[in-house]
Each structure stands twice: as structure tokens, then as C-alpha cells.
Amino acid sequence: MKKFRKVLDGLTTSSPGATVSSPSCGSAAGTPTAAPTPKEIDVQETLVSENFQLCKTVRHGFPYQPTALAFDPVQKILAIGSRSGGVRILGRPGVDCYCQHESGAAVLQLQFLINEGALVSACADDTLHLWNLRQRRPAILHSLKFNRERITFCHLPFQSKWLYVGTERGNTHIVNIESFILSGYVIMWNKAIELSTKTHPGPVVHLSDSPKDEGKLLIGFESGTIVQWDLRGKKADFRIYYDEAIHSVSWHHEGKQFMCSHSDGSLTLWNLRNTTKPFQVTFPHGKIQKDGRKESCKPILKVEYKTCRNSEPFVIFSGGLSYDKAGRRPALTIMHGKAITVLEMDYPIVEFMVLCETPYNNEVQEPYAVVVLLEKDLIVVDLTQSNYPVFENPYPMDIHESPVTCTAYFADCPPDIIPILYSIGAKHKKTGYSQKEWPISGGTWTLGSHTYPEIIITGHADGSIKFWDASAITLQMLYKMKTSKVFEKPKPGEGRAAELVEEDPFAIQMVSWCPQSRIFCVVGISAHIILYRFSKYDANTQIVSLEVRLQCDSEDVISPSENENNPSFSETGSHSPQPHHHHQHQHPASPGSRTPEGIKDSIPCLKVKDRAVRVPPGYQSELVIQLLWVDGEPPQQITSLDINSAYGLLAFGNCNGLAVVDYLQKTVILCMSTLDLYGSTDPYQRLTRSPRRNRQSTSGLTELTDNQQSIDMERSKSPTSDHVNGHCTSPTSQPCSAGKPRIPMGPEGPRLTRRGPGRPPFRKAQSAACMEISLPVSHTEESRENSFTRSRSSSVSSIDRDTKEAVTTLQFGESYGRKNDVLPTPCLWVGTSLGVVLLIPMSIPTDQEERMEEPVTMGVSGALLMLKGSVLRFSFLDCMGALIQTPYEVWRDHNAPEDPDRPRRRKLVHFSPSSSQDACGDGHLAVVCSERQAKVFLMPSQSCLFVHNITESSFVLRADVVSVCNSVCLACFCANGHVMTLSLPSLRPLMDVNYLPLTDMRIARTFYFTNGGQALYLSSPTEIQRITYSQEMCDNLQEMLGELFTPIETPEAQNRGFLKGFFGGNAHTFDREELFGEAAAGKASRSLAQHIPGQGGVEGMKVAASGAVGELARARIALDERGQRLGELEERTALMMTSAEAFSKHAHELMLKCKDKKWYQF
């Protein structure tokens, strides 16, 4: 608990911001400035560094680039491996765990130790890992790294502790799962095949033990060779040489037949009685052509042969379709008796697995479902119904249905908002799913005590918006809306539409949501804004369209004197408030601008529907604002947005200027260039540019091509720190952020093709998943092909070369527009890419009738403050250090039936900065954060109380003022991967963690802090990673996570009967320990594989959840370990007895041999 006191003795006013002394990078507070009247700020700060700790909580979405699949039929949990070394383990809803191999090597194969709470993973770096799943956060118990051979296939028989490992050289090794040590028993490829065979059989692609006899191992080689190896006799029982390459093998449960899938699209069935030729060869999709030949088919990559008690067996396979039909989608084929069903998939099939009732491979399998892992989806098909419906997936696997372009995260929402959104979203759910329960139902999960309503919003490339319930570390879709429905569909080949072919003109760049008033606003890539209101009733609405000309034509100004009398922006004409009118604001052209025939001018990028449309309950569009083309140039994208429901105002800006819209009266009340906002107070005293000089300076910077320049070298530089000139070559060069932009667009240079034909307004809208910030490089260097174009300079030394200045952040709120103001008034805070903060006071009629008729007036810019780098965030505190909420209007349904007795009136909630601190007097604190530093100002005196240089070598991507532990702090995410928190108002560093040292720009685009010490980002194009920076949440995380392992009795094997057991072989007398143990097989070569102990042993159990399940799990592990030790003791005793008997026998034989011999015969 620390108290901070600042005494302000006076403020010099030579120039704004000039009085603030900037401390060195490490200091928490700058030198206090002087104020005209002494004033004491007494804030008792409660946050300390012990309140903060950074850790990952949960990952949502579909595993990116999946490679492997496994299922535990007893525990009923599913594991998915990915190319980046991740493993997702899924059970019932709420049981969702993400693990990561430190090496980052792709996962080749996964194998559960069925009902043992463990998982084996084989990775592309030829390492085997054993994961302990008996703790809420799985950990690696053992690893085994193969040095000389590459792993290609693994097989772990049920209830066996010996893992068979096939390699690229064709050898089969055996690993003890308990100790993770190689056995000396090896099946060499040259022993497996006949000595007379001249060619190598290829890598091992299949291993399985015979259902009839566990002592027989079936080995499949890629070339088409199949060998059944007698493990006891160490010899081959039979060898099959087939012409076609083998992809997979599957046994009939009786062990008398097996089926193979081949590269020519055929299935072969082999009978063990006669292995000289296949019992049956079928081409399921190969039709006979007119000339009598079969169609050539694609390889069948996997087949599963599963038997049923009361019906024909199932043969299920992927691939095998004929080559002749171009564009056929990937398919899964289900053959049941004579019926063949082809299930077409939206994406290529990575792997599939048939789920069966029994874990024993020698019993009737009774398949009930098939899990299909696609490249971008997970599907489970119900096999118990003849039409094979799919199960409704309870996990949020469709986040990436359209690429995510922005995110927003709201913790501690109003409690009624989630049920309302869910009830409306539920009406639009798909039907036709299987009626049965989701079969992946393992693990346990309970709603923790530390839960509160949380909502995540994702914006997508197709213009859709999704609301997700993110409470209690789960994720469930609530509601989906499509912003493209506001516009007419572009018709190919017609005018503007010809340039929009194969584009994403509706891609979402930013969202702004007020949960209290339920007003929602989106910014799209086509320089458009859509305002939505929420209603429980459907309605017929006419969408009102406003068109704004926000374009700076200063490059056409010949001399500075001409521009002084011709501001680039003027507002002419009246704005009719009637909602059915389109309001188009025409502006006089600047001197020197020409509009030749055919060049676009004063038209928007998209066409809004001009007819009344029926809208369902939910979010209904009320107003569309579009920026216009000017003289053949497309409008610049919107870089900042704020909306305030209490004021009824919406403000937005781009690299040309600022516009404010009254959305109640549907009028534009301000449209002005950034330079004009200053009036006579421009701190840089800029002149208008000379076009010739600028054209020279932009040469070579207009188009950026591909180069493998290291991002790491450049990522520490701000995108607003190096280059001034050069133009936005891509519409995706603006940040696709939620709420406020993280990487503001700097001032933009002139166009080289100023009077040529207008270029297409869009490129393919890149999702946040693939966007990169293009970092400043020298004139000769080139950037990545799909990167965001460079933003321009914020350095004062280069200001005179560029008059454009982007509006990077906006915030409405009650404040003091001028130093001598006594009472707070509605203000608009404006932050720019040059680190300038402007305050614009506003006059808003308070009476409801007057508000709808009288105009809102915007005052002249008042205060002017300065920071280093682009301004990112504003926030306001009272003089006690508490957060001041922005005023809002309480939600009311505009479409609800009118009550004549109770007319609806606007109910506004205001948080005046002077209302809660009588002891402190009037005034409030303004927190301003830029990409370099944070400052706290006292209003209205505008004196800087605290300053902290956040970073010198990098730049801040995202900054938010958030509430944590009943207090507030400033949370920052830097381009170098650091996550920091600073106390408020003193700006003391509380936490600084190098969280993502190799951060990519997708993360930069989607990082979002929220209250309660939580944050999220898009960790891959398909997955959302949630993290916490709160120590309290880290401590409670174990309670919130689900249990992967629940103690379940292993089902008993069926009674096989006397005759079956007698004639069916001696499957149950096979002792693998006797064959593979060190006593019998010896030790493997040390150079072959290296054992690496893991960190997740019994120590890992200490962090397992307390409670009955955790205790049972621990007790079971302890019993298993005790049993294992007793078993080892028994084995050692038996070995000693055997060796003693052998010694006694040899001694007796020696005694008999020597008994009758004389002494001289020795």
C-alpha cells in the first residue's frame, strides 16, 4: 500500500507539452510541472507487482494445420495433433486442454494408453513423448529421441506396456512405455523379408498385433510387402508381395482376415489360409470404361474394417475417387453390406477414426460413430442411423468460417445481455443433426465460483460479426450477423463492381460496442461505418445513408497562400433529418483539381439498399456512413472510431481528417482536415507541400514486393517512425482492430497516378490471421508481399515534408475543453499520429425534443497536449484514482409497442468527474497513452502530473486502461512481445513480461485487454488464445479447468467360450516381458535413442486439482506405482529363483559327471 502525493506549484505555458521533462526509460514518474495554484492530489494506490502474473488460460477454435488424431474408447476423450507441435485434448463441453511440444516439431501420430490417463505422441523430430493426463495441465513424463532412424508408424496394443515403433529404414523397435527405454529386441527389415529379395521394402507404414494371437505382429511396408512376424519364434509366418503400394491395413476382429488400402484406389482382402493372392480385390469407385479398362482412381489413404453383431460389417475409407471428375470434393465412403454412401467434405481429410463400443480388438467391434478430422473442421458422423447424420459440434470449431479480421473482448458485461443474444441467435441454428448425444463425453468440468459474464466479438473478412459467450473459460456462439445485407450485391462486370471481383469489400476492420445501450458500430474496409441498434422485434426499416467527403487535396495546391483561403473541407447544404433520404454532401473542388470524364468522383465504394427491408429481431442497421471517391482516388480507410449513446454522436477519422455525425438527427456536424482542427495552434507551423518535391520523394516507395527480410530485425521500429512519404498501396494498410486501432496509419503522401485512371479500390481483404505490419525499411529494401504498407513519420524533424496527419484515436467524455472552464462539458478527445492531443468542446441540447431538432455545435479546439509517437488510448480518472465511465443511454427498444400512458424517453446515465470528489474539488485526471509513452494530466489545468517512457527500442501496439483487483491499471502490449502493466495514476511499472519474443503481426492486430486481468489474441488463423495477467486468476485457474481423466473400470473382456479359446490360439498366454525385457532381449544400442526425463512426474500431481476426483487419481497412481514396484520385485525374485535352479541343475550334472572319475582323470 503506497501513497503518492504531488504538489503542483505552477504551470509554464510557453508551448503545449514543452514543459514536461521526459525521464529516462526506467523511471516511473516524470518531473512534476508547476501549476498556477497549489493543488494536492492524494491517491491511495492498492495495486502492487504481486497482484500480477502472466499465464495462458485456454485456447478456443479449431487446431491449426492438424496432422494426427487419437481416441480413448473408455475415457471417451479425443486428441488432435498439429503441424506446429500442439496437442488439443477434448472431452465433454468445458473439457478442452491445449499442450505444446517445446520443440515445435509436427505431431506425426498420437496413441492413448487406453484408460490409463496417458498419451504417447510421435513427432517429426523423431522423438516419442509420454504425456501424463492425470493432471489438469498435462505434462511430459518421458521423451525418447531416435538418433539414427526416422519414426514412421507406432502401435500400442491395448493393456500392453510395449510400444512398437516402425521406422523409415523398415526396422521395428520396441519401447517400454513405463521406463521409456528401448528393448534390445529389434525386427530388422532384412530379417522380415526373404534374403532373396533384392529391393528394400520401404518404410514401415503399418504395425498391428493379430486379434487371434498377440504374439503375431503384422508389419506393412510401403512398397506393398506385408509380413506377419512371430515374436516368440523370431521368424516370419508369411510374407505377401503385392504390386501396389500400401497405405493402411485393418483386421477383421476374428484375426482370420485383414484388408489393405492401396495407391491405385483398390481394397484387397486377404485370408490367412492362403496368402499367395488376395481373397478379394475391389475398386469401390473405379467404373469399367467402354474399352473394358477400369478408371484410374486416387489412393485410398486409410481403411477401417469393423464388424457388427446384427448386420453386415462396415468398411469405411477416405480417398479412392476416380481422377476423371475434376473439382470433386474430398469424400469419406461408408460401405455397409451392398450399400455405398459417399459423404462429401468441405475440406481435405487429414485423418479419420471409427469409434467402437469395445477397446478389445478381438471382439465384435460395434461401430457407432466416425470422427473425421478435416484440414479446417472436425466432423463426427452417426453410424447408427441409415442416413448418417452428423452430430452437432459443441466446441467452437468455426471461428475461422470466414477469416478473422478483428476481435473485441468484454468482461463483466450486463448479466442480461448473454441470455438475450442467445435466445435470438438460437432461432437461426441449423437443423438436421443427429439426435444422439455428442460421443466425445469424457472428463469432468464444473462451473467455477470465479465466473462473470464475458463476451468476445469477432469480425470477419466476409463482413460477418459473431458474438461469443466466453464466461467461465468456455466459448459458445451466441449470435451472428451479416453486415453485407445492408448493401446491394455487386454485379460482376458493371462499373465499380468490375473492380470488386473476388474481393472482400465488406471485411470488418473495427467494432465498437456499448453493452449498456446495446448500440453496435462496425467499420469496414470499404471506408464505411454501419450503426446498429438492438431490438427484440422484427421491423421494416429504410436504411439511412450518409455520404462524407473526407479527402485532402493539398498536393494540388500550387502555393501556400492559395491554401490559406481555400480549406480542403467545407460543409454546404442542409442535412435533412428524414430517415428515408440519402444525404449526399457535395464539396467544391480545390483549386487545381480536375475531374476528367470517366474519373470517379463523389461516389461511395458500395451501394446501400435504397428500399425498405424486413429485418429480424436482433441487431438492426439504422445508419450507414460512407466516405466518397474524390477525383478518381478511393477514400482512405478509417483509422479511429468512437460512439457515445448519451450524446447521440459518432466520430471517426482517417489520415485526412475528422468527421462527427449526429446519428439521432442523421446529419454530419463536423468534417474537417486534421490541420484545420488546430486553427492557429498548430505546434509544428506547417506549410502546404509542393507537389513536385513530393513526387520525387515518393519514387520507389509506391509498390512493395516480396523479400524474406527478417521481421525480427525491424519489428522493434514503430510503423510511424521512419518514413514520411510514400502512399498507401493497399486498403488493408489500416489496422483491423477492435474498438481503437493499435497501429495507427500515419499521414499519407501524394499519389503518383493522381490524374490517371483510378486504380481498383481494394485488394483481397487480408484477415487478421495473415496480416503483417510492414515495418519501416530503407528505400532499397523490400517488404513482404502480403504485408501492410508502411505508415509514415511521427518525427518532428520531418513534419515540414508532410501536411497529412492521421486521427488515430477518439474518445467522447465529460471534460474541460479549456483551462479556465469551471464545469465539465461534453468533449471529444482527438489523438493523432504525430502525438498531438486535441480537445473539442461540444454543446448538446439537454431537452429530448430540443435534442432531436436543435443542432449540436462543436467548439474550436481547446487544449493541446503532446506525447511521443502516435496516440493510442484515452481514459479518465477522478481525483481519487477511480475510473470515470463514459456517459451512456439506457437501452430501450425502439420497435416496442408504444404505451400512451408512459411515453418513452431517453434515460441517460452520466458520470460527472466532479460528482464523486467533493473533498478533492473539481477536476479529473486524463490518462493518455501513445506508442512510446504514457502521461497523466490534471484537468482543467492541463498540467502533466506523471510521465513514463514505456519503451525506447520498440513501440506499443495495444494499450487499455482496465480494472484489476478493485483498482485500475494501464496494460500495454509492445511490438517486441512484452506485456506490461503500469499503476494509475503514478505510472509505476507493476509487471513487464517478455511473453511473445517472436510475435507475429496477426497477434498484433488482434490483441485485446479487458477487465478482470484478462486478454486475448488470435494465436493462429483458426484459434483464439486467452491469457490472464492477474495473480488471483492464475491461482484459481486449476479450479476452472476441466479434469481430463476420470477413474473408470476397464470393461471386462467377453467370455470367449472353451472351443473358441482352445482353437483360437493362445492369445492370453503371451508374455511380452519375457521376450522384450532386458533379461531376455538385452539392452538396445545407446547411440540408437536417447532417453530424456520429463518434468511431469509425480511432481506434476502436486498441482492436480484437489477434490474427490483428484484424490482418486492420485491414489490410483500411487497404487499403480506400488503395484509396479511389487511386480518388479516379483519379477526379480522369479529371475533369481530361475538362475538358482539353473545353477543347482548344472552343479548336479557336474557332480554326476565327475562322481566316478579318479583324481588323475581330471
Short mmCIF file of C-alpha atoms in Angstrom, two decimals, residues 201-203 205 220-226 241-249 260-268 298-301:
data_model
loop_
_atom_site.label_atom_id
_atom_site.label_comp_id
_atom_site.label_asym_id
_atom_site.label_seq_id
_atom_site.Cartn_x
_atom_site.Cartn_y
_atom_site.Cartn_z
CA PRO A 201 10.67 -52.85 -48.84
CA GLY A 202 10.41 -49.18 -47.92
CA PRO A 203 9.35 -47.52 -44.67
CA VAL A 205 3.52 -47.87 -42.79
CA GLY A 220 3.15 -53.40 -43.58
CA PHE A 221 5.85 -51.84 -45.77
CA GLU A 222 5.17 -49.00 -48.18
CA SER A 223 6.23 -50.96 -51.29
CA GLY A 224 3.40 -53.48 -50.89
CA THR A 225 5.16 -56.09 -48.76
CA ILE A 226 3.29 -57.45 -45.73
CA TYR A 241 4.39 -59.22 -52.03
CA TYR A 242 1.79 -57.05 -53.74
CA ASP A 243 2.32 -54.80 -56.73
CA GLU A 244 0.62 -51.69 -55.36
CA ALA A 245 1.87 -49.51 -52.53
CA ILE A 246 0.10 -49.96 -49.20
CA HIS A 247 -1.38 -47.05 -47.26
CA SER A 248 -3.17 -48.82 -44.40
CA VAL A 249 -4.22 -52.22 -43.05
CA CYS A 260 -5.43 -53.30 -47.19
CA SER A 261 -5.89 -49.98 -48.98
CA HIS A 262 -3.65 -49.19 -51.93
CA SER A 263 -2.34 -46.31 -54.00
CA ASP A 264 -4.37 -47.33 -57.10
CA GLY A 265 -7.70 -46.84 -55.31
CA SER A 266 -8.21 -50.55 -54.61
CA LEU A 267 -9.04 -52.52 -51.48
CA THR A 268 -7.63 -56.03 -51.08
CA LYS A 298 -6.90 -41.78 -56.37
CA PRO A 299 -5.16 -43.62 -53.49
CA ILE A 300 -7.25 -44.88 -50.60
CA LEU A 301 -5.30 -43.34 -47.75
#
